[in-house]
Coordinates of C-alpha atoms in Angstrom, one line a residue:
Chain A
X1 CA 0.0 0.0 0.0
X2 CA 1.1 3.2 -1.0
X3 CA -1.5 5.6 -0.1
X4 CA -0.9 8.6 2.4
X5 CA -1.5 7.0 6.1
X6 CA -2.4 9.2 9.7
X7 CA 0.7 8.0 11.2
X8 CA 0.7 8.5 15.2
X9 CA 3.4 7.4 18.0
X10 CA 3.0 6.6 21.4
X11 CA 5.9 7.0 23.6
X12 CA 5.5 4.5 27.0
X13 CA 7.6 3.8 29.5
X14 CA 7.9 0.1 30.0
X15 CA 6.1 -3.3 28.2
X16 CA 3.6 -3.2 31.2
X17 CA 1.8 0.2 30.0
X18 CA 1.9 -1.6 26.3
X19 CA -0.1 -4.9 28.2
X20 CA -2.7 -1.8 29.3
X21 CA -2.9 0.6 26.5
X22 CA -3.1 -2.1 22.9
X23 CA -6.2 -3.8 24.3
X24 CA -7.5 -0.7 24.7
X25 CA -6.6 0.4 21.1
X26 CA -7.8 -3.0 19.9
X27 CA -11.1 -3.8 21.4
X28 CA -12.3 0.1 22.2
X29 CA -11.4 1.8 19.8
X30 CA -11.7 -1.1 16.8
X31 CA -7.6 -0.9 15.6
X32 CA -6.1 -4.5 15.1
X33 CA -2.1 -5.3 14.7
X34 CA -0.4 -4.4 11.3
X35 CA 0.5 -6.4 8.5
X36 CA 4.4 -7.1 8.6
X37 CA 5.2 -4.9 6.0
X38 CA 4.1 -2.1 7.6
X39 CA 6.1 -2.9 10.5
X40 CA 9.0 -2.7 8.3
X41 CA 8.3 1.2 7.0
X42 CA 9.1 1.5 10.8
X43 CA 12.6 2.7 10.6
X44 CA 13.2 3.0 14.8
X45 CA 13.7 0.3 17.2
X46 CA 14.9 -2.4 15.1
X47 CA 17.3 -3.3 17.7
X48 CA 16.0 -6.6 18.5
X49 CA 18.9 -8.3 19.5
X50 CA 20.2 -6.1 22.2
X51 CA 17.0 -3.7 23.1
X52 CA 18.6 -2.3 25.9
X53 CA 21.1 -0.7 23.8
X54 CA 18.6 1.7 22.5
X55 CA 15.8 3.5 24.6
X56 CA 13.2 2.8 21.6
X57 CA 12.5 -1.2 22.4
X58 CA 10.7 -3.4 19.3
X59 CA 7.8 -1.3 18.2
X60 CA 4.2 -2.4 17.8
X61 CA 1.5 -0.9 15.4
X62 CA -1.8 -1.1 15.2
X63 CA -3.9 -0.1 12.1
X64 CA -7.5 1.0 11.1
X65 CA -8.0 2.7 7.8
X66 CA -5.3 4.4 7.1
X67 CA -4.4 5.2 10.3
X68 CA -1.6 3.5 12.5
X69 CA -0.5 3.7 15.8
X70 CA 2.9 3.3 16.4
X71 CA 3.8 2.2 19.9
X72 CA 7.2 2.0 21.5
X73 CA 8.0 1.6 25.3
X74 CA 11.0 3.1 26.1
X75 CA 12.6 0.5 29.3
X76 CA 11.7 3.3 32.0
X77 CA 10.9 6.7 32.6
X78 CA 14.2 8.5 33.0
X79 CA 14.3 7.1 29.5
X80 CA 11.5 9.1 27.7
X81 CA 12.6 12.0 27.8
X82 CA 16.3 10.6 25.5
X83 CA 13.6 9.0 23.3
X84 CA 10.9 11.5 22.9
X85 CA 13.9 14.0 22.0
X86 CA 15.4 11.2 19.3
X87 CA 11.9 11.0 17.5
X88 CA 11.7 14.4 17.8
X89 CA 15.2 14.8 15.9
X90 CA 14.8 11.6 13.0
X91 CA 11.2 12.7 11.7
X92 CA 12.8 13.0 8.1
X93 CA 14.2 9.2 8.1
X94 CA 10.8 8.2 8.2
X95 CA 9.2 7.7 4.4
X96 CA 6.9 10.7 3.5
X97 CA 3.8 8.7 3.2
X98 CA 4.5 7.3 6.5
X99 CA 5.4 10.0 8.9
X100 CA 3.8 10.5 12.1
X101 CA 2.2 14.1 12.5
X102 CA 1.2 13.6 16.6
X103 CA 3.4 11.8 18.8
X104 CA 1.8 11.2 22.5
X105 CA 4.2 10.3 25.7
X106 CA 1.7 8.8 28.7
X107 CA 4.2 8.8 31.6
X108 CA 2.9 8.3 35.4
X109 CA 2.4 11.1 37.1
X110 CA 4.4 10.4 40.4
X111 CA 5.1 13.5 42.1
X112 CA 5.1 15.1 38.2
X113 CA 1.8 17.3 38.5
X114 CA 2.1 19.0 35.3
X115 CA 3.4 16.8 32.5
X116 CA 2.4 19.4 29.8
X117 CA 5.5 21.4 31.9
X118 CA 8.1 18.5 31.8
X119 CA 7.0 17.8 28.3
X120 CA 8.2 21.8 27.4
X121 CA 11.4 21.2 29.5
X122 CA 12.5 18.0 27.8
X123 CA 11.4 19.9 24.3
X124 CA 12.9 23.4 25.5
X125 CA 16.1 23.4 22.7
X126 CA 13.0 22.8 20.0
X127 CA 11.2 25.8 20.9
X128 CA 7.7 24.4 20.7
X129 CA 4.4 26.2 21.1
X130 CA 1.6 25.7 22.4
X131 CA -1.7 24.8 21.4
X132 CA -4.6 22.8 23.1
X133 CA -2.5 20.8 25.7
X134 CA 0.0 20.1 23.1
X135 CA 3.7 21.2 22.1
X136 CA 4.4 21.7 18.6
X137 CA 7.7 21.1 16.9
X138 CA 8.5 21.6 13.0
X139 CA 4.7 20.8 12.5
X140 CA 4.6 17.9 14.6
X141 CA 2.1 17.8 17.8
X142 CA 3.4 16.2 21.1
X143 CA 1.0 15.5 23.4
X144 CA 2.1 14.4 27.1
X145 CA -0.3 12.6 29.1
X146 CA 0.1 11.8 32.5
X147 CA -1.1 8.5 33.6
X148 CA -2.5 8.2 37.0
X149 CA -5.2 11.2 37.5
X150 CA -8.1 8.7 39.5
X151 CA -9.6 8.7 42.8
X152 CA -10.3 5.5 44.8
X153 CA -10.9 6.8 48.1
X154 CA -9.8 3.3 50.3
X155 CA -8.1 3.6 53.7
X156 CA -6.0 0.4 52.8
X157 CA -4.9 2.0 49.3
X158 CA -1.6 4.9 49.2
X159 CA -2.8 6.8 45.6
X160 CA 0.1 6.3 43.8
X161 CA -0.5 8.0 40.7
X162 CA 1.1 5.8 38.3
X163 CA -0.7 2.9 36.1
X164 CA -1.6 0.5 38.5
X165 CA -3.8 3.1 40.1
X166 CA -5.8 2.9 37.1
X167 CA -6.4 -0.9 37.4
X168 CA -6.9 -0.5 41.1
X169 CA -9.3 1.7 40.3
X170 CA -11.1 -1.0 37.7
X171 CA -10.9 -3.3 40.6
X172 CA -13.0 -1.5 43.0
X173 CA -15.6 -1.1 40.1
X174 CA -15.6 -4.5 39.1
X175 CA -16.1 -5.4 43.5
X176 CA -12.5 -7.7 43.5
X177 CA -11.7 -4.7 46.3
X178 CA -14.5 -5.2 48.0
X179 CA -14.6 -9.0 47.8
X180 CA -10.7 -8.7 49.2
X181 CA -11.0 -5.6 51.5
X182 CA -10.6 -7.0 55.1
X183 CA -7.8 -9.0 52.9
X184 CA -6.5 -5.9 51.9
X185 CA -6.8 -4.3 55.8
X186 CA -5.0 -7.1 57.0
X187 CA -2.1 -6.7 54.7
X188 CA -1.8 -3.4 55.5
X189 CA -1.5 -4.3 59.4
X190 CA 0.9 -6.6 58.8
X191 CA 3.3 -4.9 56.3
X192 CA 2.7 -1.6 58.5
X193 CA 2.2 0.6 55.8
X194 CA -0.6 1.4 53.5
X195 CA -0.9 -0.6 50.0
X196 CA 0.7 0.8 46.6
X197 CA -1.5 0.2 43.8
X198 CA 1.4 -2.1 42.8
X199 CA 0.5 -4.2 45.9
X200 CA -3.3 -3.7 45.5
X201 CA -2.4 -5.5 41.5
X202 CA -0.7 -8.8 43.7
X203 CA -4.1 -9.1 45.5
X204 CA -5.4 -9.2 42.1
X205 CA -3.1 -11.9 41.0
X206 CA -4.8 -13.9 43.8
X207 CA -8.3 -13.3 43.7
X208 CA -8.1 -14.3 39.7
X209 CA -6.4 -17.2 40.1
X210 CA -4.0 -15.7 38.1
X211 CA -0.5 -18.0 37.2
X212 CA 1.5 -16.4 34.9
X213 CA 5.3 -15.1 35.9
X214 CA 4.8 -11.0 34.6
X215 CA 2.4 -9.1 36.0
X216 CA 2.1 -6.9 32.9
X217 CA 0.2 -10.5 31.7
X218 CA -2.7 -10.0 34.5
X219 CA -3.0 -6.3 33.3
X220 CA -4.0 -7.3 30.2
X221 CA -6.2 -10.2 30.9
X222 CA -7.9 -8.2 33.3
X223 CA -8.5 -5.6 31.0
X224 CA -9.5 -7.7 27.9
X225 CA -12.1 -9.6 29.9
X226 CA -13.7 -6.2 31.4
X227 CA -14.0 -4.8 27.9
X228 CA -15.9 -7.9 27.1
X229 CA -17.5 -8.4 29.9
X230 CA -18.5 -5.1 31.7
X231 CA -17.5 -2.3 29.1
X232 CA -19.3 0.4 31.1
X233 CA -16.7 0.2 33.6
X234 CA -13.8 0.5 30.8
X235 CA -15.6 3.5 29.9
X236 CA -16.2 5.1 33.3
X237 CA -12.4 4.7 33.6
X238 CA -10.8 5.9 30.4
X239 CA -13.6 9.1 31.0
X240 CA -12.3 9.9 34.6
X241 CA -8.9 9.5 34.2
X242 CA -8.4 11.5 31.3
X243 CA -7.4 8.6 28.8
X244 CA -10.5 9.1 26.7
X245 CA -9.5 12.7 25.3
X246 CA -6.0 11.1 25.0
X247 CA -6.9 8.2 23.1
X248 CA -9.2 9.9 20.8
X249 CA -6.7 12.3 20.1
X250 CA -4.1 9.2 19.5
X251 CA -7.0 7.9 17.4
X252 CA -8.3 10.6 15.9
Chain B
X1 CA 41.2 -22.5 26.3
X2 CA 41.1 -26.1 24.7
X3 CA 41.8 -28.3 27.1
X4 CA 39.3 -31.2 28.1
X5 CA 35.7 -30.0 30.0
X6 CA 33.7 -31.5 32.0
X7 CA 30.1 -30.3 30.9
X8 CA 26.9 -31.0 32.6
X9 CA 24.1 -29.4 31.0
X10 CA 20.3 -28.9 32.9
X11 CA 17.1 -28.4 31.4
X12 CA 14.7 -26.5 33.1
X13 CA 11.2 -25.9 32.8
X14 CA 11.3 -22.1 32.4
X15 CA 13.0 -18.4 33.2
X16 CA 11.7 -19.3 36.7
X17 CA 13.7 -21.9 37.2
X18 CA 16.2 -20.1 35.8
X19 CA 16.0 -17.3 38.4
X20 CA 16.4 -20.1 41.0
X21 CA 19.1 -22.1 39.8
X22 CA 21.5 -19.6 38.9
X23 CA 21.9 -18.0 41.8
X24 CA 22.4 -21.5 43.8
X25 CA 25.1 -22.3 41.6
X26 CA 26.7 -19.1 41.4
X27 CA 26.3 -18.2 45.2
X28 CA 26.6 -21.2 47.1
X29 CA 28.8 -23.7 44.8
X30 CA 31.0 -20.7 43.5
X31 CA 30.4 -21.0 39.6
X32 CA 30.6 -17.6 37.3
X33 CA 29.0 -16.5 34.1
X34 CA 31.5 -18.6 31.6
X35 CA 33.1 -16.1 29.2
X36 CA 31.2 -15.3 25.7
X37 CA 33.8 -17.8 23.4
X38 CA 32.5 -20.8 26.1
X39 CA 29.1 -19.7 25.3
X40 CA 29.9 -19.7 21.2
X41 CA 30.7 -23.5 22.1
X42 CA 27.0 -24.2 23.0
X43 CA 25.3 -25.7 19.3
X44 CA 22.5 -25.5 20.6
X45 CA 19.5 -22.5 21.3
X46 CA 21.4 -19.7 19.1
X47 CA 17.8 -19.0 18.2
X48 CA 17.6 -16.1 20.0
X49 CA 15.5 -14.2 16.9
X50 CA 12.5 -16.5 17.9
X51 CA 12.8 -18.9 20.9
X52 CA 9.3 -19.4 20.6
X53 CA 10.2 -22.0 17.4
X54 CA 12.7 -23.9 19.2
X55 CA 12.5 -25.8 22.3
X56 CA 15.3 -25.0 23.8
X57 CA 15.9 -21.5 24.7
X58 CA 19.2 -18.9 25.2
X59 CA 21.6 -21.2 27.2
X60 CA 23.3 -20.2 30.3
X61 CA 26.5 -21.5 30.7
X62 CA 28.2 -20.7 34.5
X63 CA 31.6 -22.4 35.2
X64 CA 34.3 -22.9 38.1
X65 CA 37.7 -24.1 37.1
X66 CA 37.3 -26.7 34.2
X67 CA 33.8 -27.9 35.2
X68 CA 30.7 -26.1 32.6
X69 CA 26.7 -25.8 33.9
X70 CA 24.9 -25.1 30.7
X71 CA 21.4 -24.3 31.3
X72 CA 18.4 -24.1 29.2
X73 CA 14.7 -23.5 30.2
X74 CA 12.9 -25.0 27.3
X75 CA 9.5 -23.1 28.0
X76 CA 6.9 -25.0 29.9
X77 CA 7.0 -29.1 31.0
X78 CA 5.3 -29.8 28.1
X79 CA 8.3 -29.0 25.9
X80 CA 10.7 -31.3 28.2
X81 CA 10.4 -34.5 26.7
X82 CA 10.7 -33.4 23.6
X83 CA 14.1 -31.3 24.9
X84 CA 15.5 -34.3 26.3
X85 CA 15.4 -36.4 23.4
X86 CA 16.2 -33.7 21.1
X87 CA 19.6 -33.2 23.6
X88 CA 20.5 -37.0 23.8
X89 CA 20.1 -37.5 20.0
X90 CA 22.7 -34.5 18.8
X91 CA 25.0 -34.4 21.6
X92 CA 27.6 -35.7 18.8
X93 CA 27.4 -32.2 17.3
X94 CA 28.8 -30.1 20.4
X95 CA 32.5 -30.1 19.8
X96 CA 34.6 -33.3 21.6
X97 CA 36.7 -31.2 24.5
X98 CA 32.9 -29.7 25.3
X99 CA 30.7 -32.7 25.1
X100 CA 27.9 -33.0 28.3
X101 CA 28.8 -36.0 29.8
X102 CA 25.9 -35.4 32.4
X103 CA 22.1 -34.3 32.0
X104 CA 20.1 -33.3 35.0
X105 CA 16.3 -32.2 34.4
X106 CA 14.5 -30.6 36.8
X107 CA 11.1 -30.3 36.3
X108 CA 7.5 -29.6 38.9
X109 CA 6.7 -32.7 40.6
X110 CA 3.2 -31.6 40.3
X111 CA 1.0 -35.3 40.0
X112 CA 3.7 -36.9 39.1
X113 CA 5.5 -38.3 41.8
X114 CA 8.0 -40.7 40.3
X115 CA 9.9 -38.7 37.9
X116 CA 12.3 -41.4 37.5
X117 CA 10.1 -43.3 35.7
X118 CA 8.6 -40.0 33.9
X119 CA 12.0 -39.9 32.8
X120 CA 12.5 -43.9 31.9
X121 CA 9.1 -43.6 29.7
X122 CA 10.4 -40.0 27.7
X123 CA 13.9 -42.2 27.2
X124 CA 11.9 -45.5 26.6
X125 CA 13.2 -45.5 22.7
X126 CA 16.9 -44.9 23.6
X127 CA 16.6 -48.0 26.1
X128 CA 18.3 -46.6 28.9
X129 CA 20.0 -48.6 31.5
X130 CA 19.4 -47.4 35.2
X131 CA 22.2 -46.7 37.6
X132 CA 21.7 -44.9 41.0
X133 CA 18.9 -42.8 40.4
X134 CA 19.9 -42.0 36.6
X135 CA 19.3 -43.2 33.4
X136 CA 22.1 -43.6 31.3
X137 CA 22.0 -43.7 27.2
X138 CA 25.2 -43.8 25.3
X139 CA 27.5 -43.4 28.5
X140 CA 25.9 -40.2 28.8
X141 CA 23.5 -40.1 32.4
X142 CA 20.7 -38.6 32.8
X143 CA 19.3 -37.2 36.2
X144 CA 15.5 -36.6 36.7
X145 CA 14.6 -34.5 40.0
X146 CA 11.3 -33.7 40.9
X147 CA 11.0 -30.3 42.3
X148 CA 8.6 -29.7 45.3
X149 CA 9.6 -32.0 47.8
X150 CA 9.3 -30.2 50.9
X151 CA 6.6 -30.0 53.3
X152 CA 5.4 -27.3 54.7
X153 CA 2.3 -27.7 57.4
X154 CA 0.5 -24.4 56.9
X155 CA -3.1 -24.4 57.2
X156 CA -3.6 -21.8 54.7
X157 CA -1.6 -23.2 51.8
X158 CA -1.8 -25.8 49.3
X159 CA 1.2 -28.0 48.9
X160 CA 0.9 -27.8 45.3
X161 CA 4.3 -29.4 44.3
X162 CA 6.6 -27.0 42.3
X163 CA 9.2 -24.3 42.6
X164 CA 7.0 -21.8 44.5
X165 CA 6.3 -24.6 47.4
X166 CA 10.7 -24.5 48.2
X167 CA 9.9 -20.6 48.0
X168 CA 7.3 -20.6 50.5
X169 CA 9.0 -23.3 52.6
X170 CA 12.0 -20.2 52.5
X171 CA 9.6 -17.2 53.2
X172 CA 8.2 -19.7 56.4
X173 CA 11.7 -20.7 57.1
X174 CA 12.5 -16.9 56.9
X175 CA 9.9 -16.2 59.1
X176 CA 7.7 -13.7 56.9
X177 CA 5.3 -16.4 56.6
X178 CA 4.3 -15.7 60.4
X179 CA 4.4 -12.3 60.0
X180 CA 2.0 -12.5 57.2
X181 CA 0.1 -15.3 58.7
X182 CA -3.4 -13.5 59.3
X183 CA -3.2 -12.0 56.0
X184 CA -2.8 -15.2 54.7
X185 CA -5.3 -16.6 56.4
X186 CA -7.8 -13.7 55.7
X187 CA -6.8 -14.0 52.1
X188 CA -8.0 -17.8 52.1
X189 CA -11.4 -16.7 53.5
X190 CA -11.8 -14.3 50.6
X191 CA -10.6 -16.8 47.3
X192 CA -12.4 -19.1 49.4
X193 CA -9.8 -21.3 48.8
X194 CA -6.5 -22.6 50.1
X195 CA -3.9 -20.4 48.7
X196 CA -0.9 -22.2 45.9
X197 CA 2.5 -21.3 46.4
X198 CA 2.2 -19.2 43.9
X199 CA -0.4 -17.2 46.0
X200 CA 2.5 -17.0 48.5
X201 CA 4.7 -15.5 46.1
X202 CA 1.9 -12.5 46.0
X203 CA 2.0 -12.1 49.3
X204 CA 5.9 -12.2 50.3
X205 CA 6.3 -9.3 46.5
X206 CA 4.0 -7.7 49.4
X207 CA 6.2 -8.4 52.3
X208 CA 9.5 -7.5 50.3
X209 CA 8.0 -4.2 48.7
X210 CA 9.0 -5.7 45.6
X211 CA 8.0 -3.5 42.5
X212 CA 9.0 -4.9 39.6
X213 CA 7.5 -6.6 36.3
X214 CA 8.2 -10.7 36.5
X215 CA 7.6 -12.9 39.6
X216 CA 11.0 -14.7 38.5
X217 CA 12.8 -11.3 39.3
X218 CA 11.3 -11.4 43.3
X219 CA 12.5 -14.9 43.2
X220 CA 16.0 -14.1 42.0
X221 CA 16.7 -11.8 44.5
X222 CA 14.8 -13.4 47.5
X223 CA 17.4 -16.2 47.1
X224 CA 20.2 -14.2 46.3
X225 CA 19.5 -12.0 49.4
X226 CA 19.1 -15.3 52.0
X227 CA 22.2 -17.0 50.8
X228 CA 23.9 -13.7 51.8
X229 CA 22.3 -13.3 55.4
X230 CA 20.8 -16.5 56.0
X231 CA 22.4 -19.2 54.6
X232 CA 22.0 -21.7 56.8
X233 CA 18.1 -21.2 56.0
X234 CA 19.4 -22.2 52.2
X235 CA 21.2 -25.3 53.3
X236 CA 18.4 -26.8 55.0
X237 CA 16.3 -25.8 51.9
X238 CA 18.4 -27.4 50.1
X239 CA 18.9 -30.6 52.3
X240 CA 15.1 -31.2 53.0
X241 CA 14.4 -30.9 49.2
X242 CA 16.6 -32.9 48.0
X243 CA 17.9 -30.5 46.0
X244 CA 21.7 -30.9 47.5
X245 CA 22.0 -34.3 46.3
X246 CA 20.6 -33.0 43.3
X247 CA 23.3 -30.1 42.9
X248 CA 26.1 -31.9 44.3
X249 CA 25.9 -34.5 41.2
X250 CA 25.2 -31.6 39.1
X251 CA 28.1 -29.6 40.0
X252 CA 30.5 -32.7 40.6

């Protein structure tokens, strides 16, 4: 195919927020994976052998129409900020019919409060401006998104704002927390500190029976069988957090 | 170097088991990664491109004087017998001065208690001959051990036999277990079911603050972290398991 395509990238930090984020682009928003010779027009990240050598890791894209989403996780935070600025800088090795024109970093929040502001930092020598949330860069859009922005409002539960939060925040919907919470109460007296949503997830893994060794696995079984199964809930979520106006502007 | 080697090699079920052996081997019976030209020696599992196709995974070959471990994990205890045989019908292609001489497989007891004769029925066609405890084919002996044997007596758990039981056995040893012991038991009452080992494992990730991505990576540095501070808690692990015996012929 040789037609003009609405190329997009999606800058994550690690393989777990890929396990979250391509069922989401798969099964909400209808995208499915690409053909392998449009995996080969992507000319970052081919690295396969020593990934860690690089901070773009294997990409994966997703296509609908003639749009594709190009995701790459990056092997950490302090890492986007190298690779957001590399993309930023080899836009022109990319073919012309297959350039991305918006390229969206979701980071967790942490103590970060205003990603739009770390976003201008790590794109100061660029000289961006500014329009609708975004930073724009030789006529490309970045859009930061910070992962994290939910409320769960349980005694037992430290709001971390970082991804897990988000599936914590699933789990109470979907009543795992309140099937688990004197389970969760008890763990928190006995590790004398309140749970991390990262801890909340390994209560998860029990109360699904779950087996597998990476808990990036559970994340996305747990969020494949909720958009099946209760998609309400997947669409309370993605409207509270923010992830909706993100994604459709990923998708757009 | 080319001077004569004695080479035992060990299949394993997974990167689990991976996590667990190597540090027993590096920290307790003193072996070291083996240099990369040892490692070019290994003909076999060079498929590093896709793993997925082969049944034997990226070896990893530890060594101490002129004595070589290589390990594989083959991907799942399905995929054993067919690594076995696969091994004992080319071990005339690794070079002479590197040629296994010995090939322990560790495996889950699970159901199967007598993995001597689990062994003796995946061999059945090479008509073994048994010698204490091992089957040998073409002077080459092969050593089955079950992992799992180890009992625990917690009212809470399951003695499901595999790796995660000698973990929990540890975390009792180690006395988390006790801490944790009402969160345990609260966290039966809510699966409404005995909790596996691997249930365990959730908990102690809990109990150790552990953050990161893969289960095998809590078990890695659980052990690694006991062996320095409590090793006499990994001797009698290893002694009640049978794993010594196991090791000992492995590493002798």
């Amino acid at each position: 195919m040789k037609g003009q395509w609405d190329v997009k990238l999606l800058l994550l930090e690690g393989p777990t927020d890929i396990s979250f984020f391509a069922p989401l682009l798969k099964k909400v928003y209808g995208f499915r994976e690409a053909p392998k010779d449009l995996h080969d027009k992507i000319p970052l990240g081919k690295n396969f052998e020593n990934p860690q050598s690089s901070p773009l890791s294997r990409p994966i894209c997703l296509v609908k129409d003639n749009q594709a989403v190009v995701m790459f996780h990056v092997g950490g935070k302090d890492r986007l900020s190298k690779a957001l600025k590399l993309v930023i800088s080899s836009l022109h090795i990319w073919e012309e019919h297959f350039r991305p024109n918006l390229i969206g970093v979701a980071r967790d929040i942490d103590t970060e409060h205003d990603v739009v502001n770390w976003a201008r930092n790590v794109l100061s020598s660029f000289n961006p401006v500014e329009r609708d949330g975004a930073l724009v860069v030789n006529d490309v859009e970045v859009v930061p998104f910070g992962i994290g922005s939910v409320e769960i409002n349980n005694p037992n539960v430290y709001e971390k704002k970082e991804l897990e939060l988000l599936l914590t925040a699933l789990a109470e919907k979907e009543s795992t927390l309140s099937q688990f919470e004197r389970s969760l109460n008890q763990l928190k007296e006995d590790a004398q500190r309140r749970l991390k949503p990262k801890d909340v997830m390994h209560v998860l893994a029990i109360a699904k029976d779950y087996d597998g060794d990476s808990m990036s696995g559970l994340y996305r079984k747990f969020v494949e069988k909720l958009i099946n199964e209760k998609p309400e809930l997947i669409e309370g979520l993605l409207r509270e957090s923010g992830l909706k106006e993100f994604l459709d502007r990923i998708t757009g």
